[in-house]
mmCIF file of C-alpha atoms and ligand atoms in Angstrom:
data_model
loop_
_atom_site.group_PDB
_atom_site.id
_atom_site.type_symbol
_atom_site.label_atom_id
_atom_site.label_comp_id
_atom_site.label_asym_id
_atom_site.label_seq_id
_atom_site.Cartn_x
_atom_site.Cartn_y
_atom_site.Cartn_z
ATOM 1 C CA MET A 1443 0.000 0.000 0.000
ATOM 2 C CA ASN A 1444 1.540 3.298 -1.090
ATOM 3 C CA GLU A 1445 -1.333 5.719 -1.230
ATOM 4 C CA PHE A 1446 -2.678 6.807 2.156
ATOM 5 C CA SER A 1447 -4.355 10.165 1.622
ATOM 6 C CA GLY A 1448 -8.154 9.899 1.928
ATOM 7 C CA LYS A 1449 -7.979 6.207 2.914
ATOM 8 C CA VAL A 1450 -9.489 4.861 6.142
ATOM 9 C CA ALA A 1451 -7.449 3.386 8.993
ATOM 10 C CA VAL A 1452 -8.808 1.532 12.031
ATOM 11 C CA ILE A 1453 -6.596 1.278 15.115
ATOM 12 C CA THR A 1454 -7.270 -0.789 18.240
ATOM 13 C CA GLY A 1455 -5.469 0.096 21.452
ATOM 14 C CA ALA A 1456 -5.511 3.693 20.196
ATOM 15 C CA GLY A 1457 -5.620 5.249 23.671
ATOM 16 C CA ASN A 1458 -1.946 4.820 24.515
ATOM 17 C CA GLY A 1459 1.487 3.815 23.298
ATOM 18 C CA PHE A 1460 1.817 2.436 19.765
ATOM 19 C CA GLY A 1461 -1.849 3.083 19.014
ATOM 20 C CA VAL A 1462 -1.387 6.846 19.497
ATOM 21 C CA GLU A 1463 1.740 6.813 17.329
ATOM 22 C CA PHE A 1464 -0.061 4.934 14.544
ATOM 23 C CA ALA A 1465 -2.967 7.380 14.796
ATOM 24 C CA LYS A 1466 -0.673 10.426 14.466
ATOM 25 C CA ALA A 1467 1.138 8.800 11.533
ATOM 26 C CA CYS A 1468 -2.199 8.161 9.779
ATOM 27 C CA ALA A 1469 -3.311 11.757 10.398
ATOM 28 C CA ASN A 1470 0.003 13.039 9.020
ATOM 29 C CA ARG A 1471 -0.725 11.069 5.844
ATOM 30 C CA GLN A 1472 -4.191 12.705 5.536
ATOM 31 C CA MET A 1473 -5.983 9.452 6.332
ATOM 32 C CA LYS A 1474 -9.411 9.233 7.956
ATOM 33 C CA VAL A 1475 -9.037 7.436 11.259
ATOM 34 C CA VAL A 1476 -11.220 5.195 13.439
ATOM 35 C CA LEU A 1477 -9.886 4.920 16.983
ATOM 36 C CA ALA A 1478 -10.851 2.012 19.265
ATOM 37 C CA ASP A 1479 -9.888 1.426 22.883
ATOM 38 C CA ILE A 1480 -11.387 0.029 26.059
ATOM 39 C CA ARG A 1481 -10.400 3.192 27.990
ATOM 40 C CA GLU A 1482 -12.830 5.925 27.005
ATOM 41 C CA ASP A 1483 -10.794 8.719 28.654
ATOM 42 C CA ASP A 1484 -7.630 7.742 26.773
ATOM 43 C CA LEU A 1485 -9.608 7.289 23.576
ATOM 44 C CA GLN A 1486 -10.959 10.831 23.894
ATOM 45 C CA LYS A 1487 -7.441 12.180 24.431
ATOM 46 C CA THR A 1488 -6.272 10.634 21.139
ATOM 47 C CA GLU A 1489 -9.445 11.824 19.419
ATOM 48 C CA ARG A 1490 -8.743 15.424 20.581
ATOM 49 C CA LEU A 1491 -5.131 15.159 19.433
ATOM 50 C CA LEU A 1492 -6.192 14.033 15.945
ATOM 51 C CA LYS A 1493 -8.855 16.741 15.686
ATOM 52 C CA GLU A 1494 -6.135 19.294 16.464
ATOM 53 C CA MET A 1495 -4.275 17.802 13.476
ATOM 54 C CA ASN A 1496 -7.417 18.432 11.334
ATOM 55 C CA CYS A 1497 -7.967 14.728 10.939
ATOM 56 C CA ASP A 1498 -11.410 13.313 10.129
ATOM 57 C CA VAL A 1499 -11.694 10.984 13.134
ATOM 58 C CA LEU A 1500 -14.243 8.626 14.694
ATOM 59 C CA ALA A 1501 -13.753 7.219 18.204
ATOM 60 C CA VAL A 1502 -15.504 3.940 19.043
ATOM 61 C CA PRO A 1503 -15.158 2.614 22.609
ATOM 62 C CA THR A 1504 -14.356 -1.056 22.063
ATOM 63 C CA ASP A 1505 -13.295 -4.018 24.168
ATOM 64 C CA VAL A 1506 -11.499 -6.189 21.611
ATOM 65 C CA SER A 1507 -11.990 -9.269 23.780
ATOM 66 C CA ILE A 1508 -15.734 -9.217 22.979
ATOM 67 C CA TYR A 1509 -16.571 -10.187 19.393
ATOM 68 C CA GLU A 1510 -19.838 -8.224 19.250
ATOM 69 C CA GLN A 1511 -17.937 -5.009 20.079
ATOM 70 C CA VAL A 1512 -15.354 -5.609 17.345
ATOM 71 C CA ALA A 1513 -18.133 -6.409 14.852
ATOM 72 C CA GLN A 1514 -19.810 -3.171 15.925
ATOM 73 C CA LEU A 1515 -16.509 -1.328 15.333
ATOM 74 C CA ALA A 1516 -16.509 -2.630 11.749
ATOM 75 C CA THR A 1517 -20.170 -1.671 11.253
ATOM 76 C CA LYS A 1518 -19.578 1.863 12.585
ATOM 77 C CA THR A 1519 -16.483 2.255 10.397
ATOM 78 C CA ILE A 1520 -18.467 1.426 7.268
ATOM 79 C CA GLU A 1521 -21.513 3.485 8.312
ATOM 80 C CA HIS A 1522 -19.302 6.521 8.938
ATOM 81 C CA PHE A 1523 -16.572 6.305 6.312
ATOM 82 C CA GLY A 1524 -17.934 3.733 3.812
ATOM 83 C CA GLN A 1525 -14.679 1.753 3.573
ATOM 84 C CA VAL A 1526 -11.652 0.400 5.449
ATOM 85 C CA ASP A 1527 -8.157 0.270 3.988
ATOM 86 C CA LEU A 1528 -5.685 -0.154 6.818
ATOM 87 C CA LEU A 1529 -6.284 -2.099 10.045
ATOM 88 C CA PHE A 1530 -4.009 -2.071 13.076
ATOM 89 C CA ASN A 1531 -4.934 -4.977 15.374
ATOM 90 C CA ASN A 1532 -2.815 -3.524 18.115
ATOM 91 C CA ALA A 1533 -4.493 -3.658 21.562
ATOM 92 C CA GLY A 1534 -2.613 -5.901 23.969
ATOM 93 C CA VAL A 1535 -1.875 -6.521 27.639
ATOM 94 C CA VAL A 1536 0.788 -8.256 29.710
ATOM 95 C CA VAL A 1537 0.695 -10.357 32.868
ATOM 96 C CA PRO A 1538 3.938 -11.546 34.440
ATOM 97 C CA GLY A 1539 4.369 -14.879 36.163
ATOM 98 C CA PRO A 1540 4.712 -18.614 35.589
ATOM 99 C CA VAL A 1541 1.770 -20.551 34.202
ATOM 100 C CA TRP A 1542 1.328 -22.651 37.353
ATOM 101 C CA GLU A 1543 1.093 -19.569 39.574
ATOM 102 C CA ILE A 1544 -0.887 -16.928 37.681
ATOM 103 C CA PRO A 1545 -4.641 -17.036 38.337
ATOM 104 C CA MET A 1546 -6.522 -18.739 35.479
ATOM 105 C CA ASN A 1547 -8.515 -15.530 35.147
ATOM 106 C CA ASP A 1548 -5.285 -13.756 34.108
ATOM 107 C CA TRP A 1549 -4.481 -16.461 31.560
ATOM 108 C CA ASP A 1550 -7.990 -16.074 30.136
ATOM 109 C CA TRP A 1551 -7.698 -12.268 30.078
ATOM 110 C CA ILE A 1552 -4.415 -12.177 28.187
ATOM 111 C CA MET A 1553 -5.599 -14.778 25.646
ATOM 112 C CA SER A 1554 -8.930 -12.961 25.223
ATOM 113 C CA VAL A 1555 -7.256 -9.640 24.408
ATOM 114 C CA ASN A 1556 -3.996 -10.644 22.705
ATOM 115 C CA VAL A 1557 -5.227 -13.639 20.699
ATOM 116 C CA ASN A 1558 -9.021 -13.476 20.422
ATOM 117 C CA GLY A 1559 -8.888 -9.687 19.961
ATOM 118 C CA ILE A 1560 -6.731 -10.120 16.849
ATOM 119 C CA ALA A 1561 -8.817 -13.020 15.520
ATOM 120 C CA TYR A 1562 -11.991 -10.947 16.020
ATOM 121 C CA GLY A 1563 -10.455 -8.012 14.131
ATOM 122 C CA LEU A 1564 -9.563 -10.311 11.232
ATOM 123 C CA ARG A 1565 -13.033 -11.910 11.239
ATOM 124 C CA ALA A 1566 -14.840 -8.575 11.318
ATOM 125 C CA PHE A 1567 -12.761 -6.684 8.742
ATOM 126 C CA ILE A 1568 -11.413 -9.207 6.200
ATOM 127 C CA PRO A 1569 -14.811 -9.940 4.599
ATOM 128 C CA ILE A 1570 -15.332 -6.196 4.095
ATOM 129 C CA MET A 1571 -11.859 -5.806 2.592
ATOM 130 C CA LEU A 1572 -12.396 -8.819 0.316
ATOM 131 C CA GLU A 1573 -15.636 -7.363 -0.943
ATOM 132 C CA GLN A 1574 -14.051 -3.951 -1.556
ATOM 133 C CA GLU A 1575 -11.283 -5.503 -3.694
ATOM 134 C CA THR A 1576 -9.190 -2.348 -3.134
ATOM 135 C CA ALA A 1577 -5.594 -2.453 -1.879
ATOM 136 C CA CYS A 1578 -5.737 -3.077 1.883
ATOM 137 C CA HIS A 1579 -3.177 -3.774 4.579
ATOM 138 C CA ILE A 1580 -3.466 -5.320 8.054
ATOM 139 C CA VAL A 1581 -0.810 -4.917 10.753
ATOM 140 C CA ASN A 1582 -1.119 -7.302 13.699
ATOM 141 C CA THR A 1583 0.933 -6.276 16.718
ATOM 142 C CA ALA A 1584 2.770 -9.284 18.171
ATOM 143 C CA SER A 1585 6.139 -8.754 19.874
ATOM 144 C CA ILE A 1586 9.707 -10.003 19.910
ATOM 145 C CA ALA A 1587 8.105 -12.209 22.601
ATOM 146 C CA GLY A 1588 6.372 -13.955 19.689
ATOM 147 C CA LEU A 1589 9.742 -15.007 18.250
ATOM 148 C CA LEU A 1590 11.800 -15.604 21.409
ATOM 149 C CA THR A 1591 10.920 -17.019 24.821
ATOM 150 C CA THR A 1592 11.968 -16.285 28.411
ATOM 151 C CA PRO A 1593 11.079 -18.102 31.631
ATOM 152 C CA SER A 1594 8.916 -15.463 33.253
ATOM 153 C CA MET A 1595 6.070 -14.484 30.921
ATOM 154 C CA ALA A 1596 4.571 -17.746 29.671
ATOM 155 C CA ALA A 1597 1.094 -16.354 28.984
ATOM 156 C CA TYR A 1598 2.438 -13.328 27.112
ATOM 157 C CA HIS A 1599 4.835 -15.446 25.025
ATOM 158 C CA THR A 1600 2.059 -17.903 24.214
ATOM 159 C CA SER A 1601 -0.276 -15.131 23.112
ATOM 160 C CA LYS A 1602 2.356 -13.429 20.976
ATOM 161 C CA HIS A 1603 3.523 -16.669 19.323
ATOM 162 C CA ALA A 1604 -0.155 -17.256 18.530
ATOM 163 C CA THR A 1605 -0.340 -13.808 16.924
ATOM 164 C CA VAL A 1606 2.657 -14.571 14.702
ATOM 165 C CA ALA A 1607 1.171 -17.948 13.706
ATOM 166 C CA LEU A 1608 -2.274 -16.456 13.082
ATOM 167 C CA SER A 1609 -0.765 -13.703 10.928
ATOM 168 C CA GLU A 1610 1.327 -16.153 8.888
ATOM 169 C CA SER A 1611 -1.645 -18.442 8.341
ATOM 170 C CA VAL A 1612 -3.988 -15.637 7.248
ATOM 171 C CA ASN A 1613 -1.263 -14.242 4.997
ATOM 172 C CA TYR A 1614 -0.935 -17.611 3.194
ATOM 173 C CA ALA A 1615 -4.711 -17.671 2.786
ATOM 174 C CA MET A 1616 -4.741 -14.168 1.289
ATOM 175 C CA GLN A 1617 -1.954 -15.164 -1.122
ATOM 176 C CA ALA A 1618 -3.843 -18.321 -2.113
ATOM 177 C CA LYS A 1619 -6.973 -16.263 -2.805
ATOM 178 C CA GLN A 1620 -4.901 -13.656 -4.654
ATOM 179 C CA ALA A 1621 -6.685 -11.162 -2.443
ATOM 180 C CA ASN A 1622 -5.710 -7.530 -2.547
ATOM 181 C CA ILE A 1623 -4.933 -7.656 1.203
ATOM 182 C CA LYS A 1624 -1.364 -7.614 2.522
ATOM 183 C CA LEU A 1625 -0.443 -8.463 6.092
ATOM 184 C CA SER A 1626 2.398 -7.561 8.426
ATOM 185 C CA VAL A 1627 3.173 -8.819 11.894
ATOM 186 C CA PHE A 1628 4.819 -6.200 14.082
ATOM 187 C CA CYS A 1629 7.369 -7.744 16.488
ATOM 188 C CA PRO A 1630 8.970 -4.930 18.485
ATOM 189 C CA GLY A 1631 11.416 -5.285 21.344
ATOM 190 C CA PHE A 1632 10.938 -3.124 24.415
ATOM 191 C CA VAL A 1633 9.631 0.368 23.693
ATOM 192 C CA GLN A 1634 8.613 3.103 26.139
ATOM 193 C CA THR A 1635 4.810 2.881 26.368
ATOM 194 C CA ASN A 1636 2.254 2.295 29.144
ATOM 195 C CA LEU A 1637 2.299 -1.479 28.741
ATOM 196 C CA HIS A 1638 3.445 -2.033 32.343
ATOM 197 C CA HIS A 1639 0.118 -0.464 33.443
ATOM 198 C CA SER A 1640 -1.943 -3.186 31.752
ATOM 199 C CA ASP A 1641 -3.860 -3.841 34.991
ATOM 200 C CA ASP A 1642 -5.597 -0.486 34.423
ATOM 201 C CA TYR A 1643 -7.160 -1.898 31.228
ATOM 202 C CA ARG A 1644 -8.868 -4.961 32.704
ATOM 203 C CA PRO A 1645 -12.494 -5.394 31.593
ATOM 204 C CA GLU A 1646 -14.920 -5.903 34.482
ATOM 205 C CA ARG A 1647 -14.945 -9.704 34.133
ATOM 206 C CA PHE A 1648 -11.153 -9.892 34.403
ATOM 207 C CA LYS A 1649 -10.717 -7.446 37.321
ATOM 208 C CA ILE A 1650 -8.180 -8.451 39.992
ATOM 209 C CA ASN A 1651 -9.747 -10.270 42.921
ATOM 210 C CA PRO A 1652 -7.985 -8.610 45.901
ATOM 211 C CA SER A 1653 -8.377 -11.723 48.049
ATOM 212 C CA GLU A 1654 -6.354 -13.731 45.495
ATOM 213 C CA PRO A 1655 -2.964 -14.315 47.241
ATOM 214 C CA TYR A 1656 -1.047 -14.284 43.918
ATOM 215 C CA TYR A 1657 -1.282 -10.487 43.752
ATOM 216 C CA GLN A 1658 0.585 -10.167 47.057
ATOM 217 C CA SER A 1659 3.196 -12.750 46.071
ATOM 218 C CA LYS A 1660 6.871 -12.037 45.496
ATOM 219 C CA THR A 1661 6.499 -13.566 41.991
ATOM 220 C CA PHE A 1662 3.829 -11.078 40.956
ATOM 221 C CA LEU A 1663 5.411 -7.998 42.570
ATOM 222 C CA GLU A 1664 8.862 -8.761 41.161
ATOM 223 C CA GLY A 1665 7.307 -9.479 37.758
ATOM 224 C CA LEU A 1666 5.633 -6.069 37.780
ATOM 225 C CA LYS A 1667 8.911 -4.400 38.747
ATOM 226 C CA ARG A 1668 10.693 -6.221 35.918
ATOM 227 C CA ALA A 1669 8.007 -5.205 33.414
ATOM 228 C CA GLN A 1670 8.290 -1.596 34.567
ATOM 229 C CA HIS A 1671 12.077 -1.692 34.195
ATOM 230 C CA VAL A 1672 12.157 -3.185 30.685
ATOM 231 C CA ILE A 1673 9.477 -0.827 29.374
ATOM 232 C CA ASN A 1674 10.995 2.287 30.973
ATOM 233 C CA THR A 1675 14.447 1.419 29.604
ATOM 234 C CA GLY A 1676 13.101 0.443 26.175
ATOM 235 C CA ILE A 1677 13.780 2.504 23.068
ATOM 236 C CA PRO A 1678 11.871 5.789 22.676
ATOM 237 C CA ILE A 1679 8.609 5.398 20.787
ATOM 238 C CA ASP A 1680 9.106 8.193 18.237
ATOM 239 C CA SER A 1681 10.799 6.124 15.487
ATOM 240 C CA ILE A 1682 8.218 3.324 15.593
ATOM 241 C CA SER A 1683 5.445 4.550 13.325
ATOM 242 C CA GLN A 1684 7.910 5.480 10.549
ATOM 243 C CA SER A 1685 9.391 1.973 10.532
ATOM 244 C CA VAL A 1686 5.904 0.423 10.477
ATOM 245 C CA PHE A 1687 4.717 2.658 7.601
ATOM 246 C CA THR A 1688 7.903 1.936 5.641
ATOM 247 C CA ALA A 1689 7.165 -1.775 6.069
ATOM 248 C CA ILE A 1690 3.586 -1.231 4.861
ATOM 249 C CA GLU A 1691 4.867 0.620 1.780
ATOM 250 C CA GLU A 1692 7.423 -2.107 1.080
ATOM 251 C CA GLU A 1693 4.852 -4.859 1.802
ATOM 252 C CA ARG A 1694 7.174 -6.425 4.379
ATOM 253 C CA PHE A 1695 5.561 -9.155 6.467
ATOM 254 C CA TYR A 1696 7.813 -9.320 9.553
ATOM 255 C CA ILE A 1697 8.483 -5.939 11.168
ATOM 256 C CA LEU A 1698 11.351 -6.101 13.676
ATOM 257 C CA THR A 1699 12.691 -3.119 15.575
ATOM 258 C CA HIS A 1700 15.683 -4.329 17.610
ATOM 259 C CA PRO A 1701 18.435 -5.885 15.414
ATOM 260 C CA LYS A 1702 20.297 -7.006 18.548
ATOM 261 C CA TYR A 1703 17.747 -9.825 18.973
ATOM 262 C CA ASN A 1704 18.250 -11.201 15.454
ATOM 263 C CA PRO A 1705 21.145 -13.535 16.413
ATOM 264 C CA MET A 1706 18.936 -14.983 19.205
ATOM 265 C CA ILE A 1707 16.175 -15.731 16.698
ATOM 266 C CA GLY A 1708 18.780 -17.433 14.505
ATOM 267 C CA LYS A 1709 20.091 -19.389 17.512
ATOM 268 C CA ARG A 1710 16.573 -20.553 18.344
ATOM 269 C CA VAL A 1711 15.979 -21.859 14.832
ATOM 270 C CA LYS A 1712 19.430 -23.510 14.856
ATOM 271 C CA ASP A 1713 18.606 -25.243 18.170
ATOM 272 C CA MET A 1714 15.374 -26.550 16.636
ATOM 273 C CA LEU A 1715 17.066 -27.882 13.516
ATOM 274 C CA GLU A 1716 19.906 -29.464 15.496
ATOM 275 C CA GLY A 1717 17.557 -31.009 18.050
ATOM 276 C CA VAL A 1718 19.274 -29.126 20.857
ATOM 277 C CA ILE A 1719 17.553 -28.201 24.138
ATOM 278 C CA PRO A 1720 16.718 -24.481 23.656
ATOM 279 C CA SER A 1721 19.088 -22.155 25.426
ATOM 280 C CA VAL A 1722 17.951 -18.679 24.353
ATOM 281 C CA ARG A 1723 16.282 -17.697 27.583
ATOM 282 C CA ILE A 1724 17.307 -14.241 28.614
ATOM 283 C CA PHE A 1725 16.815 -11.038 26.731
ATOM 284 C CA SER A 1726 16.737 -7.656 28.360
ATOM 285 C CA SER A 1727 16.249 -4.208 26.923
HETATM 286 N N1 LIG B 236 5.823 -1.525 24.587
HETATM 287 C C1 LIG B 236 6.535 -2.578 24.265
HETATM 288 O O1 LIG B 236 7.707 -2.696 24.629
HETATM 289 C C2 LIG B 236 5.917 -3.646 23.428
HETATM 290 C C3 LIG B 236 6.772 -4.597 22.886
HETATM 291 C C4 LIG B 236 6.239 -5.591 22.100
HETATM 292 C C5 LIG B 236 4.877 -5.617 21.823
HETATM 293 N N2 LIG B 236 4.069 -4.694 22.379
HETATM 294 C C6 LIG B 236 2.643 -4.783 22.049
HETATM 295 O O2 LIG B 236 2.199 -3.552 21.524
HETATM 296 C C7 LIG B 236 0.784 -3.455 21.660
HETATM 297 C C8 LIG B 236 0.393 -2.085 22.170
HETATM 298 O O3 LIG B 236 0.916 -1.958 23.467
HETATM 299 P P1 LIG B 236 1.660 -0.655 23.986
HETATM 300 O O4 LIG B 236 3.049 -1.055 24.296
HETATM 301 O O5 LIG B 236 1.389 0.489 23.121
HETATM 302 O O6 LIG B 236 0.948 -0.541 25.404
HETATM 303 P P2 LIG B 236 0.001 0.580 26.025
HETATM 304 O O7 LIG B 236 -0.401 -0.004 27.326
HETATM 305 O O8 LIG B 236 0.688 1.889 26.003
HETATM 306 O O9 LIG B 236 -1.267 0.618 25.048
HETATM 307 C C9 LIG B 236 -2.170 -0.453 24.968
HETATM 308 C C10 LIG B 236 -3.563 0.089 24.694
HETATM 309 O O10 LIG B 236 -4.430 -1.055 24.507
HETATM 310 C C11 LIG B 236 -5.665 -0.772 25.169
HETATM 311 N N3 LIG B 236 -6.366 -2.003 25.526
HETATM 312 C C12 LIG B 236 -6.043 -2.910 26.477
HETATM 313 N N4 LIG B 236 -6.971 -3.870 26.540
HETATM 314 C C13 LIG B 236 -7.911 -3.584 25.605
HETATM 315 C C14 LIG B 236 -9.113 -4.202 25.196
HETATM 316 N N5 LIG B 236 -9.582 -5.306 25.792
HETATM 317 N N6 LIG B 236 -9.810 -3.641 24.182
HETATM 318 C C15 LIG B 236 -9.387 -2.494 23.581
HETATM 319 N N7 LIG B 236 -8.259 -1.847 23.950
HETATM 320 C C16 LIG B 236 -7.529 -2.389 24.949
HETATM 321 C C17 LIG B 236 -5.258 0.011 26.405
HETATM 322 O O11 LIG B 236 -6.336 0.745 26.952
HETATM 323 C C18 LIG B 236 -4.132 0.885 25.863
HETATM 324 O O12 LIG B 236 -4.632 2.126 25.404
HETATM 325 C C19 LIG B 236 0.367 -4.617 22.567
HETATM 326 O O13 LIG B 236 -0.168 -5.649 21.783
HETATM 327 C C20 LIG B 236 1.698 -5.038 23.194
HETATM 328 O O14 LIG B 236 1.687 -6.387 23.582
HETATM 329 C C21 LIG B 236 4.542 -3.703 23.154
#
């Protein structure tokens, strides 16, 4: 996709972090923009920012973990703008801790947002894009955590590996159909956003139960501290949207941001092919 002016972009997780950067980048390219986020206050902030940039913008409060709300987002996009050209399936959350210790509710929450949320976006928007037959692009936000693994974030790694797999699979399907829809999977390393405040974005049904001992445990508290550290010491966010838009223009599928992790990805694949017990375990900012 090379032409952006006048086209319509939809962005989930548009209230903070990458979502805001994608929104500004779309506005700078004279796109019309649909913003979606579970946090209405943050959504309004991004909406105001885009209006100040003279962008034609629609804000739709959306919990991506509920299919009906994502379907509604698609309906409102078409009712308001008549088309969709660029979709950022970007909303995501993180929960630290080992799989045998985190409450099942947290496992369900992270899978509902990070995996189901992306699948729902694809289900709701691909049929519209197929019918349009115009050049469209979808960017699914995964993470470097979808290509490498560490010991401490099993649920997050699982959800992000699922996002990479889902994106690859849908991309093959689009190629097989010769559809005019390109995909990218965005796999950044640590970047300064609000991701370590994910607990603020819990839908009602996934709220923390204060009597659950896990949330007072050393594992949870140290995990939060670690998440805070890696996000705060990540790279600044300002270069991100340019690298993502360049990838869209060049129709690149994998979008990586931290070359220092590339040898670890290579080592992981080498371990697989050589039948070696995996040893890439630690990566910091
Ligand atoms: N920041 C990083 O270092 C980093 C690295 C790799 C991948 N990511 C991924 O980038 C994506 C965006 O995260 P970010 O870093 O900008 O974090 P962020 O916390 O700054 O922004 C995430 C946004 O998603 C929204 N959100 C959360 N749950 C939602 C739901 N159920 N429905 C709709 N919106 C919801 C939040 O309200 C928030 O506005 C996530 O998928 C995250 O996993 C981030």
